[in-house]
Amino acid sequence: MKNIVSRFVLAIGLTACALHAQAQAPAAGQPQLGLQRTTITAGMYLIDAQLALSPREREIGLMHRKDMPAQEGMLFVFEQPATQCFWMRNTLLPLTAAFVADDGTIVNLADMKPMTENSHCSEKPVRYVLEMNQGWFAKRGLKAGARLTGQPFRAAK
């Protein structure tokens, strides 16, 4: 009887987890707006960054967003440093991707045109990619070698 109760409790827990995951995922063709957030600092500038942590969150990214406030972005967090490549399928906004090393140093930047499938890749293995509205980094004089700070980069050390 104890084994049956344990299995029942496990089944309820797994069902609850699955329903929670479904509730978090956006409907097809809809932007994901409910992701966790963190604050990143770029010099004197603050960025309110959504965190794309899971493979599904990273796959959807900023797709289907019609606008994004200037101080917002999305930080894609990967488990291991690797050459990261991004494209803009179903992405309506022109974006700049900052490929970021574990210590927060911007390795390289790539301007990306909406609704294209051109590949934009990091120049060396990175764990983080920060997407912002196109021109955000340039307007603030931030280039390769600039340093971002915040919780994600402290945790990577």
mmCIF file of C-alpha atoms in Angstrom:
data_model
loop_
_atom_site.group_PDB
_atom_site.id
_atom_site.type_symbol
_atom_site.label_atom_id
_atom_site.label_comp_id
_atom_site.label_asym_id
_atom_site.label_seq_id
_atom_site.Cartn_x
_atom_site.Cartn_y
_atom_site.Cartn_z
ATOM 1 C CA MET A 1 0.000 0.000 0.000
ATOM 2 C CA LYS A 2 2.864 2.385 0.872
ATOM 3 C CA ASN A 3 4.390 1.803 -2.590
ATOM 4 C CA ILE A 4 1.060 2.631 -4.281
ATOM 5 C CA VAL A 5 0.716 5.856 -2.272
ATOM 6 C CA SER A 6 4.313 6.848 -3.138
ATOM 7 C CA ARG A 7 3.656 6.275 -6.843
ATOM 8 C CA PHE A 8 0.418 8.259 -6.650
ATOM 9 C CA VAL A 9 2.163 11.194 -4.952
ATOM 10 C CA LEU A 10 4.955 11.050 -7.544
ATOM 11 C CA ALA A 11 2.431 11.016 -10.404
ATOM 12 C CA ILE A 12 0.629 14.054 -8.961
ATOM 13 C CA GLY A 13 3.937 15.893 -8.582
ATOM 14 C CA LEU A 14 5.011 15.149 -12.150
ATOM 15 C CA THR A 15 1.606 16.219 -13.489
ATOM 16 C CA ALA A 16 1.818 19.489 -11.534
ATOM 17 C CA CYS A 17 5.306 20.153 -12.942
ATOM 18 C CA ALA A 18 4.119 19.484 -16.495
ATOM 19 C CA LEU A 19 1.097 21.772 -16.078
ATOM 20 C CA HIS A 20 3.318 24.516 -14.623
ATOM 21 C CA ALA A 21 5.699 24.237 -17.591
ATOM 22 C CA GLN A 22 2.788 24.447 -20.031
ATOM 23 C CA ALA A 23 1.402 27.496 -18.226
ATOM 24 C CA GLN A 24 4.801 29.219 -18.491
ATOM 25 C CA ALA A 25 5.229 28.528 -22.218
ATOM 26 C CA PRO A 26 3.677 31.101 -24.567
ATOM 27 C CA ALA A 27 1.091 30.049 -27.115
ATOM 28 C CA ALA A 28 2.409 29.551 -30.654
ATOM 29 C CA GLY A 29 3.152 32.902 -32.284
ATOM 30 C CA GLN A 30 3.121 34.762 -28.956
ATOM 31 C CA PRO A 31 6.128 36.424 -27.269
ATOM 32 C CA GLN A 32 7.413 35.072 -23.975
ATOM 33 C CA LEU A 33 7.054 37.868 -21.463
ATOM 34 C CA GLY A 34 6.967 36.054 -18.124
ATOM 35 C CA LEU A 35 10.583 34.916 -17.799
ATOM 36 C CA GLN A 36 12.708 35.505 -14.702
ATOM 37 C CA ARG A 37 14.594 38.790 -14.747
ATOM 38 C CA THR A 38 17.924 40.065 -13.530
ATOM 39 C CA THR A 39 19.642 43.441 -13.500
ATOM 40 C CA ILE A 40 22.859 43.812 -15.463
ATOM 41 C CA THR A 41 25.106 46.853 -15.334
ATOM 42 C CA ALA A 42 27.009 48.108 -18.375
ATOM 43 C CA GLY A 43 29.124 50.978 -17.075
ATOM 44 C CA MET A 44 26.613 53.495 -15.716
ATOM 45 C CA TYR A 45 23.678 51.869 -17.566
ATOM 46 C CA LEU A 46 21.217 49.406 -16.048
ATOM 47 C CA ILE A 47 19.662 46.641 -18.128
ATOM 48 C CA ASP A 48 16.473 44.849 -17.090
ATOM 49 C CA ALA A 49 17.177 41.461 -18.674
ATOM 50 C CA GLN A 50 14.814 38.556 -19.101
ATOM 51 C CA LEU A 51 16.636 35.258 -18.567
ATOM 52 C CA ALA A 52 16.346 32.562 -21.234
ATOM 53 C CA LEU A 53 17.601 29.586 -19.217
ATOM 54 C CA SER A 54 16.019 26.456 -20.687
ATOM 55 C CA PRO A 55 16.503 25.146 -24.223
ATOM 56 C CA ARG A 56 12.865 26.048 -25.045
ATOM 57 C CA GLU A 57 13.211 29.591 -23.631
ATOM 58 C CA ARG A 58 16.415 30.080 -25.637
ATOM 59 C CA GLU A 59 14.750 28.711 -28.785
ATOM 60 C CA ILE A 60 11.858 31.205 -28.547
ATOM 61 C CA GLY A 61 14.024 34.117 -27.378
ATOM 62 C CA LEU A 62 12.597 37.464 -28.476
ATOM 63 C CA MET A 63 10.491 35.996 -31.288
ATOM 64 C CA HIS A 64 7.139 37.695 -31.941
ATOM 65 C CA ARG A 65 7.928 40.785 -29.811
ATOM 66 C CA LYS A 66 6.595 43.936 -31.466
ATOM 67 C CA ASP A 67 8.463 46.299 -29.162
ATOM 68 C CA MET A 68 10.875 46.306 -26.253
ATOM 69 C CA PRO A 69 11.676 49.182 -23.885
ATOM 70 C CA ALA A 70 15.144 50.683 -24.411
ATOM 71 C CA GLN A 71 16.525 49.464 -21.060
ATOM 72 C CA GLU A 72 15.272 45.880 -21.543
ATOM 73 C CA GLY A 73 17.001 42.925 -23.130
ATOM 74 C CA MET A 74 17.250 39.156 -22.975
ATOM 75 C CA LEU A 75 20.194 37.236 -21.563
ATOM 76 C CA PHE A 76 20.574 33.748 -23.006
ATOM 77 C CA VAL A 77 22.354 31.511 -20.505
ATOM 78 C CA PHE A 78 23.979 28.282 -21.699
ATOM 79 C CA GLU A 79 25.302 25.465 -19.530
ATOM 80 C CA GLN A 80 28.810 25.466 -21.032
ATOM 81 C CA PRO A 81 30.862 27.949 -23.059
ATOM 82 C CA ALA A 82 30.659 27.167 -26.786
ATOM 83 C CA THR A 83 30.542 29.016 -30.082
ATOM 84 C CA GLN A 84 27.013 30.442 -29.942
ATOM 85 C CA CYS A 85 25.204 31.308 -33.175
ATOM 86 C CA PHE A 86 21.940 33.242 -33.412
ATOM 87 C CA TRP A 87 19.465 34.043 -36.168
ATOM 88 C CA MET A 88 16.304 36.131 -36.376
ATOM 89 C CA ARG A 89 13.553 33.767 -37.551
ATOM 90 C CA ASN A 90 10.172 35.149 -36.413
ATOM 91 C CA THR A 91 11.934 38.054 -34.675
ATOM 92 C CA LEU A 92 10.319 41.364 -35.566
ATOM 93 C CA LEU A 93 12.768 43.747 -33.866
ATOM 94 C CA PRO A 94 16.235 44.705 -35.128
ATOM 95 C CA LEU A 95 18.601 43.533 -32.394
ATOM 96 C CA THR A 96 22.254 43.608 -31.432
ATOM 97 C CA ALA A 97 23.667 40.459 -29.845
ATOM 98 C CA ALA A 98 26.529 40.832 -27.380
ATOM 99 C CA PHE A 99 28.448 37.580 -27.012
ATOM 100 C CA VAL A 100 29.682 37.625 -23.424
ATOM 101 C CA ALA A 101 32.430 35.664 -21.631
ATOM 102 C CA ASP A 102 31.952 34.168 -18.163
ATOM 103 C CA ASP A 103 33.516 37.220 -16.496
ATOM 104 C CA GLY A 104 31.089 39.617 -18.234
ATOM 105 C CA THR A 105 33.490 40.825 -20.937
ATOM 106 C CA ILE A 106 31.838 41.452 -24.304
ATOM 107 C CA VAL A 107 33.691 39.260 -26.828
ATOM 108 C CA ASN A 108 31.959 40.629 -29.925
ATOM 109 C CA LEU A 109 28.769 42.367 -31.063
ATOM 110 C CA ALA A 110 26.545 41.521 -34.026
ATOM 111 C CA ASP A 111 23.756 43.640 -35.491
ATOM 112 C CA MET A 112 20.935 41.387 -36.686
ATOM 113 C CA LYS A 113 18.158 42.196 -39.158
ATOM 114 C CA PRO A 114 14.585 41.133 -38.351
ATOM 115 C CA MET A 115 13.024 38.065 -39.964
ATOM 116 C CA THR A 116 16.280 36.685 -41.386
ATOM 117 C CA GLU A 117 18.064 33.375 -40.983
ATOM 118 C CA ASN A 118 21.620 34.682 -41.322
ATOM 119 C CA SER A 119 23.880 33.205 -38.652
ATOM 120 C CA HIS A 120 25.624 35.564 -36.214
ATOM 121 C CA CYS A 121 28.222 33.787 -34.082
ATOM 122 C CA SER A 122 30.533 34.427 -31.168
ATOM 123 C CA GLU A 123 34.202 34.836 -32.073
ATOM 124 C CA LYS A 124 35.157 32.461 -29.247
ATOM 125 C CA PRO A 125 33.283 30.128 -26.894
ATOM 126 C CA VAL A 126 30.880 31.979 -24.572
ATOM 127 C CA ARG A 127 28.170 31.024 -22.095
ATOM 128 C CA TYR A 128 26.108 34.229 -22.409
ATOM 129 C CA VAL A 129 24.453 36.195 -25.192
ATOM 130 C CA LEU A 130 22.698 39.488 -24.411
ATOM 131 C CA GLU A 131 20.223 40.754 -27.014
ATOM 132 C CA MET A 132 19.267 44.430 -26.918
ATOM 133 C CA ASN A 133 17.495 46.763 -29.331
ATOM 134 C CA GLN A 134 19.812 47.431 -32.267
ATOM 135 C CA GLY A 135 22.036 50.424 -31.608
ATOM 136 C CA TRP A 136 21.766 50.247 -27.807
ATOM 137 C CA PHE A 137 25.442 49.332 -27.347
ATOM 138 C CA ALA A 138 26.701 51.760 -30.028
ATOM 139 C CA LYS A 139 24.750 54.716 -28.575
ATOM 140 C CA ARG A 140 26.449 54.116 -25.239
ATOM 141 C CA GLY A 141 29.942 53.581 -26.667
ATOM 142 C CA LEU A 142 30.031 49.926 -25.556
ATOM 143 C CA LYS A 143 32.236 47.702 -27.723
ATOM 144 C CA ALA A 144 34.079 44.394 -27.553
ATOM 145 C CA GLY A 145 36.163 44.432 -24.362
ATOM 146 C CA ALA A 146 33.562 46.354 -22.329
ATOM 147 C CA ARG A 147 32.532 44.636 -19.101
ATOM 148 C CA LEU A 148 29.031 43.782 -17.934
ATOM 149 C CA THR A 149 28.377 43.093 -14.262
ATOM 150 C CA GLY A 150 25.547 41.370 -12.451
ATOM 151 C CA GLN A 151 24.541 38.142 -10.755
ATOM 152 C CA PRO A 152 24.908 35.845 -13.805
ATOM 153 C CA PHE A 153 28.582 36.777 -14.219
ATOM 154 C CA ARG A 154 29.375 36.392 -10.506
ATOM 155 C CA ALA A 155 27.810 32.906 -10.499
ATOM 156 C CA ALA A 156 29.954 31.744 -13.439
ATOM 157 C CA LYS A 157 33.261 32.161 -11.597
#
